[in-house]
C-alpha cells in the first residue's frame, strides 16, 4: 500500500460479511466497501480508519445542509467526481507492461 501498511483482503471481506450478518436482523442497508471515499481519504493523508468516521460525518452534514446547492447539477457531473476519485486507484502501467 502507499502508506506502507499490509492489506489482508480476507480480513476485510470477513469484516464486511460480519457487518452484514449483524445488520440483517435490523433491516439495515447492505454494507460494502467504498473505493472512492478510501481514495479521497488516502489523498488527504489519512493514516487511520477514524478518518472514515470523520468523512462520513462530513458527508451527513453535506447531505442535510448543502443538498439544495447540488439539486441543479446533472447526474453526469456527480458521476465524474466519483470516477475521478476512483481512477487514482488504477495503475495503467501494468497492462502496458503485460502487453
Tab-separated table of N, CA and C in Angstrom:
chain	number	residue	atom	x	y	z
A	1	UNK	N	0.827	-1.189	0.000
A	1	UNK	CA	0.000	0.000	0.000
A	1	UNK	C	0.867	1.247	0.000
A	2	UNK	N	0.253	2.348	-0.355
A	2	UNK	CA	1.002	3.599	-0.383
A	2	UNK	C	1.499	4.007	0.990
A	3	UNK	N	0.697	3.700	2.016
A	3	UNK	CA	1.078	4.114	3.368
A	3	UNK	C	2.085	3.171	4.003
A	4	UNK	N	2.458	2.096	3.296
A	4	UNK	CA	3.439	1.154	3.804
A	4	UNK	C	2.831	0.039	4.638
A	5	UNK	N	1.523	0.054	4.814
A	5	UNK	CA	0.855	-0.981	5.597
A	5	UNK	C	0.621	-2.239	4.779
A	6	UNK	N	0.167	-3.282	5.470
A	6	UNK	CA	-0.114	-4.543	4.815
A	6	UNK	C	-1.624	-4.730	4.739
A	7	UNK	N	-2.120	-5.198	3.609
A	7	UNK	CA	-3.544	-5.383	3.403
A	7	UNK	C	-3.864	-6.873	3.410
A	8	UNK	N	-4.804	-7.255	4.251
A	8	UNK	CA	-5.277	-8.626	4.293
A	8	UNK	C	-6.705	-8.625	3.755
A	9	UNK	N	-6.871	-9.008	2.493
A	9	UNK	CA	-8.189	-8.934	1.859
A	9	UNK	C	-9.172	-9.890	2.516
A	10	UNK	N	-8.706	-11.007	3.035
A	10	UNK	CA	-9.601	-11.924	3.747
A	10	UNK	C	-10.211	-11.259	4.972
A	11	UNK	N	-9.389	-10.552	5.718
A	11	UNK	CA	-9.878	-9.882	6.919
A	11	UNK	C	-10.911	-8.819	6.549
A	12	UNK	N	-10.677	-8.109	5.472
A	12	UNK	CA	-11.628	-7.086	5.022
A	12	UNK	C	-12.962	-7.718	4.639
A	13	UNK	N	-12.923	-8.813	3.886
A	13	UNK	CA	-14.157	-9.473	3.467
A	13	UNK	C	-14.893	-10.094	4.650
A	14	UNK	N	-14.172	-10.653	5.607
A	14	UNK	CA	-14.809	-11.202	6.806
A	14	UNK	C	-15.488	-10.078	7.590
A	15	UNK	N	-14.838	-8.939	7.684
A	15	UNK	CA	-15.428	-7.793	8.377
A	15	UNK	C	-16.699	-7.308	7.707
A	16	UNK	N	-16.683	-7.219	6.388
A	16	UNK	CA	-17.889	-6.799	5.658
A	16	UNK	C	-19.002	-7.828	5.821
A	17	UNK	N	-18.654	-9.112	5.761
A	17	UNK	CA	-19.651	-10.163	5.928
A	17	UNK	C	-20.263	-10.150	7.315
A	18	UNK	N	-19.431	-9.967	8.336
A	18	UNK	CA	-19.949	-9.917	9.709
A	18	UNK	C	-20.856	-8.701	9.904
A	19	UNK	N	-20.490	-7.574	9.319
A	19	UNK	CA	-21.334	-6.385	9.427
A	19	UNK	C	-22.688	-6.630	8.779
A	20	UNK	N	-22.710	-7.332	7.660
A	20	UNK	CA	-23.978	-7.653	7.002
A	20	UNK	C	-24.798	-8.638	7.830
A	21	UNK	N	-24.143	-9.622	8.433
A	21	UNK	CA	-24.864	-10.588	9.266
A	21	UNK	C	-25.470	-9.935	10.505
A	22	UNK	N	-24.708	-9.058	11.140
A	22	UNK	CA	-25.206	-8.386	12.338
A	22	UNK	C	-26.335	-7.414	11.980
A	23	UNK	N	-26.212	-6.742	10.841
A	23	UNK	CA	-27.217	-5.756	10.456
A	23	UNK	C	-28.485	-6.339	9.863
A	24	UNK	N	-28.420	-7.567	9.355
A	24	UNK	CA	-29.573	-8.165	8.678
A	24	UNK	C	-30.824	-8.246	9.548
A	25	UNK	N	-30.751	-8.671	10.802
A	25	UNK	CA	-31.974	-8.736	11.610
A	25	UNK	C	-32.605	-7.367	11.879
A	26	UNK	N	-31.831	-6.298	11.696
A	26	UNK	CA	-32.330	-4.956	11.971
A	26	UNK	C	-32.711	-4.205	10.697
A	27	UNK	N	-32.792	-4.924	9.569
A	27	UNK	CA	-33.175	-4.339	8.270
A	27	UNK	C	-32.282	-3.171	7.860
A	28	UNK	N	-30.977	-3.315	8.063
A	28	UNK	CA	-30.049	-2.265	7.654
A	28	UNK	C	-29.723	-2.415	6.171
A	29	UNK	N	-29.134	-1.383	5.605
A	29	UNK	CA	-28.665	-1.452	4.233
A	29	UNK	C	-27.454	-2.377	4.168
A	30	UNK	N	-27.256	-3.070	3.055
A	30	UNK	CA	-26.061	-3.911	2.925
A	30	UNK	C	-24.785	-3.076	3.015
A	31	UNK	N	-23.798	-3.611	3.675
A	31	UNK	CA	-22.520	-2.932	3.853
A	31	UNK	C	-21.604	-3.321	2.693
A	32	UNK	N	-20.963	-2.342	2.089
A	32	UNK	CA	-19.990	-2.600	1.030
A	32	UNK	C	-18.782	-1.693	1.233
A	33	UNK	N	-17.729	-1.967	0.516
A	33	UNK	CA	-16.561	-1.103	0.563
A	33	UNK	C	-16.789	0.143	-0.278
A	34	UNK	N	-16.053	1.184	0.030
A	34	UNK	CA	-16.196	2.434	-0.709
A	34	UNK	C	-14.835	2.868	-1.228
A	35	UNK	N	-14.535	2.480	-2.472
A	35	UNK	CA	-13.235	2.835	-3.039
A	35	UNK	C	-13.064	4.338	-3.182
A	36	UNK	N	-14.127	5.041	-3.578
A	36	UNK	CA	-13.977	6.477	-3.807
A	36	UNK	C	-13.676	7.211	-2.514
A	37	UNK	N	-14.357	6.866	-1.434
A	37	UNK	CA	-14.093	7.541	-0.158
A	37	UNK	C	-12.725	7.155	0.381
A	38	UNK	N	-12.322	5.911	0.182
A	38	UNK	CA	-10.995	5.477	0.608
A	38	UNK	C	-9.915	6.251	-0.145
A	39	UNK	N	-10.115	6.456	-1.422
A	39	UNK	CA	-9.142	7.203	-2.223
A	39	UNK	C	-9.044	8.646	-1.765
A	40	UNK	N	-10.166	9.263	-1.505
A	40	UNK	CA	-10.154	10.656	-1.046
A	40	UNK	C	-9.434	10.750	0.292
A	41	UNK	N	-9.707	9.816	1.200
A	41	UNK	CA	-9.021	9.824	2.500
A	41	UNK	C	-7.518	9.621	2.330
A	42	UNK	N	-7.120	8.711	1.461
A	42	UNK	CA	-5.692	8.466	1.251
A	42	UNK	C	-5.013	9.690	0.652
A	43	UNK	N	-5.665	10.345	-0.301
A	43	UNK	CA	-5.087	11.546	-0.898
A	43	UNK	C	-5.013	12.707	0.094
A	44	UNK	N	-5.919	12.705	1.068
A	44	UNK	CA	-5.909	13.760	2.085
A	44	UNK	C	-4.866	13.499	3.162
A	45	UNK	N	-4.248	12.318	3.126
A	45	UNK	CA	-3.193	11.998	4.082
A	45	UNK	C	-3.679	11.271	5.321
A	46	UNK	N	-4.848	10.642	5.239
A	46	UNK	CA	-5.393	9.919	6.393
A	46	UNK	C	-4.491	8.733	6.744
A	47	UNK	N	-4.252	8.551	8.023
A	47	UNK	CA	-3.390	7.464	8.487
A	47	UNK	C	-4.170	6.365	9.202
A	48	UNK	N	-5.343	6.676	9.723
A	48	UNK	CA	-6.121	5.683	10.467
A	48	UNK	C	-7.515	5.564	9.873
A	49	UNK	N	-8.233	4.536	10.315
A	49	UNK	CA	-9.598	4.336	9.827
A	49	UNK	C	-10.583	5.321	10.441
A	50	UNK	N	-10.164	6.043	11.487
A	50	UNK	CA	-11.046	7.049	12.078
A	50	UNK	C	-11.354	8.158	11.083
A	51	UNK	N	-10.496	8.340	10.095
A	51	UNK	CA	-10.756	9.326	9.050
A	51	UNK	C	-12.039	8.984	8.296
A	52	UNK	N	-12.371	7.697	8.184
A	52	UNK	CA	-13.623	7.288	7.560
A	52	UNK	C	-14.831	7.758	8.342
A	53	UNK	N	-14.719	7.738	9.671
A	53	UNK	CA	-15.811	8.233	10.521
A	53	UNK	C	-15.986	9.729	10.315
A	54	UNK	N	-14.891	10.453	10.280
A	54	UNK	CA	-14.952	11.899	10.068
A	54	UNK	C	-15.547	12.211	8.699
A	55	UNK	N	-15.112	11.501	7.667
A	55	UNK	CA	-15.651	11.774	6.328
A	55	UNK	C	-17.130	11.408	6.244
A	56	UNK	N	-17.568	10.368	6.971
A	56	UNK	CA	-18.994	10.019	6.994
A	56	UNK	C	-19.803	11.120	7.666
A	57	UNK	N	-19.280	11.690	8.739
A	57	UNK	CA	-19.974	12.797	9.405
A	57	UNK	C	-20.053	14.032	8.511
A	58	UNK	N	-18.964	14.329	7.828
A	58	UNK	CA	-18.978	15.467	6.894
A	58	UNK	C	-19.974	15.215	5.771
A	59	UNK	N	-20.040	13.984	5.292
A	59	UNK	CA	-20.991	13.633	4.243
A	59	UNK	C	-22.426	13.805	4.731
A	60	UNK	N	-22.709	13.381	5.953
A	60	UNK	CA	-24.052	13.568	6.515
A	60	UNK	C	-24.409	15.050	6.626
A	61	UNK	N	-23.467	15.848	7.095
A	61	UNK	CA	-23.717	17.290	7.183
A	61	UNK	C	-23.968	17.892	5.803
A	62	UNK	N	-23.191	17.449	4.819
A	62	UNK	CA	-23.379	17.953	3.459
A	62	UNK	C	-24.746	17.564	2.918
A	63	UNK	N	-25.176	16.335	3.185
A	63	UNK	CA	-26.481	15.885	2.701
A	63	UNK	C	-27.596	16.697	3.335
A	64	UNK	N	-27.495	16.943	4.632
A	64	UNK	CA	-28.568	17.651	5.320
A	64	UNK	C	-28.603	19.145	5.024
A	65	UNK	N	-27.440	19.778	4.887
A	65	UNK	CA	-27.416	21.231	4.784
A	65	UNK	C	-27.056	21.770	3.399
A	66	UNK	N	-26.349	21.014	2.593
A	66	UNK	CA	-25.899	21.525	1.302
A	66	UNK	C	-26.643	20.919	0.115
A	67	UNK	N	-27.591	20.040	0.371
A	67	UNK	CA	-28.302	19.372	-0.709
A	67	UNK	C	-28.956	20.337	-1.701
A	68	UNK	N	-29.561	21.440	-1.265
A	68	UNK	CA	-30.153	22.361	-2.244
A	68	UNK	C	-29.150	22.920	-3.252
A	69	UNK	N	-27.889	23.022	-2.859
A	69	UNK	CA	-26.878	23.534	-3.794
A	69	UNK	C	-26.565	22.539	-4.904
A	70	UNK	N	-26.727	21.235	-4.618
A	70	UNK	CA	-26.413	20.197	-5.598
A	70	UNK	C	-27.620	19.764	-6.416
A	71	UNK	N	-28.780	20.299	-6.114
A	71	UNK	CA	-30.014	19.860	-6.775
A	71	UNK	C	-30.000	20.074	-8.281
A	72	UNK	N	-29.419	21.166	-8.729
A	72	UNK	CA	-29.457	21.501	-10.150
A	72	UNK	C	-28.292	20.925	-10.953
A	73	UNK	N	-27.362	20.255	-10.284
A	73	UNK	CA	-26.252	19.636	-11.011
A	73	UNK	C	-26.733	18.389	-11.734
A	74	UNK	N	-26.319	18.208	-12.978
A	74	UNK	CA	-26.690	16.966	-13.666
A	74	UNK	C	-26.009	15.755	-13.014
A	75	UNK	N	-26.626	14.588	-13.142
A	75	UNK	CA	-26.069	13.367	-12.565
A	75	UNK	C	-24.694	13.051	-13.124
A	76	UNK	N	-24.457	13.432	-14.371
A	76	UNK	CA	-23.162	13.163	-15.004
A	76	UNK	C	-22.042	13.870	-14.248
A	77	UNK	N	-22.296	15.078	-13.784
A	77	UNK	CA	-21.282	15.837	-13.057
A	77	UNK	C	-20.882	15.116	-11.772
A	78	UNK	N	-21.873	14.631	-11.050
A	78	UNK	CA	-21.567	13.907	-9.814
A	78	UNK	C	-20.869	12.585	-10.114
A	79	UNK	N	-21.243	11.933	-11.209
A	79	UNK	CA	-20.593	10.685	-11.611
A	79	UNK	C	-19.135	10.898	-11.963
A	80	UNK	N	-18.832	12.009	-12.615
A	80	UNK	CA	-17.448	12.309	-12.998
A	80	UNK	C	-16.585	12.498	-11.752
A	81	UNK	N	-17.141	13.099	-10.707
A	81	UNK	CA	-16.383	13.268	-9.468
A	81	UNK	C	-15.991	11.914	-8.876
A	82	UNK	N	-16.908	10.960	-8.916
A	82	UNK	CA	-16.619	9.630	-8.380
A	82	UNK	C	-15.601	8.913	-9.258
A	83	UNK	N	-15.778	8.988	-10.582
A	83	UNK	CA	-14.838	8.328	-11.496
A	83	UNK	C	-13.441	8.911	-11.334
A	84	UNK	N	-13.352	10.224	-11.171
A	84	UNK	CA	-12.051	10.865	-10.987
A	84	UNK	C	-11.379	10.374	-9.710
A	85	UNK	N	-12.135	10.257	-8.621
A	85	UNK	CA	-11.558	9.801	-7.353
A	85	UNK	C	-11.092	8.355	-7.453
A	86	UNK	N	-11.894	7.498	-8.100
A	86	UNK	CA	-11.552	6.075	-8.192
A	86	UNK	C	-10.434	5.840	-9.199
A	87	UNK	N	-10.295	6.701	-10.198
A	87	UNK	CA	-9.271	6.495	-11.232
A	87	UNK	C	-7.860	6.502	-10.646
A	88	UNK	N	-7.683	7.131	-9.503
A	88	UNK	CA	-6.369	7.142	-8.868
A	88	UNK	C	-5.995	5.782	-8.293
A	89	UNK	N	-6.977	4.901	-8.142
A	89	UNK	CA	-6.701	3.552	-7.642
A	89	UNK	C	-6.134	2.642	-8.722
A	90	UNK	N	-6.335	3.000	-9.975
A	90	UNK	CA	-5.927	2.147	-11.086
A	90	UNK	C	-4.498	2.455	-11.509
A	91	UNK	N	-3.779	1.418	-11.858
A	91	UNK	CA	-2.405	1.569	-12.344
A	91	UNK	C	-2.389	1.120	-13.798
A	92	UNK	N	-2.351	2.082	-14.711
A	92	UNK	CA	-2.436	1.781	-16.137
A	92	UNK	C	-1.109	1.317	-16.732
A	93	UNK	N	-0.043	1.333	-15.965
A	93	UNK	CA	1.246	0.893	-16.500
A	93	UNK	C	1.350	-0.628	-16.533
A	94	UNK	N	0.624	-1.312	-15.652
A	94	UNK	CA	0.703	-2.774	-15.594
A	94	UNK	C	0.194	-3.416	-16.881
A	95	UNK	N	-1.000	-3.044	-17.417
A	95	UNK	CA	-1.424	-3.647	-18.675
A	95	UNK	C	-0.435	-3.384	-19.821
A	96	UNK	N	0.174	-2.206	-19.811
A	96	UNK	CA	1.157	-1.910	-20.845
A	96	UNK	C	2.382	-2.820	-20.730
A	97	UNK	N	2.794	-3.096	-19.489
A	97	UNK	CA	3.943	-3.985	-19.278
A	97	UNK	C	3.597	-5.417	-19.659
A	98	UNK	N	2.366	-5.837	-19.391
A	98	UNK	CA	1.950	-7.198	-19.734
A	98	UNK	C	1.820	-7.394	-21.233
A	99	UNK	N	1.463	-6.340	-21.945
A	99	UNK	CA	1.302	-6.427	-23.385
A	99	UNK	C	2.648	-6.652	-24.036
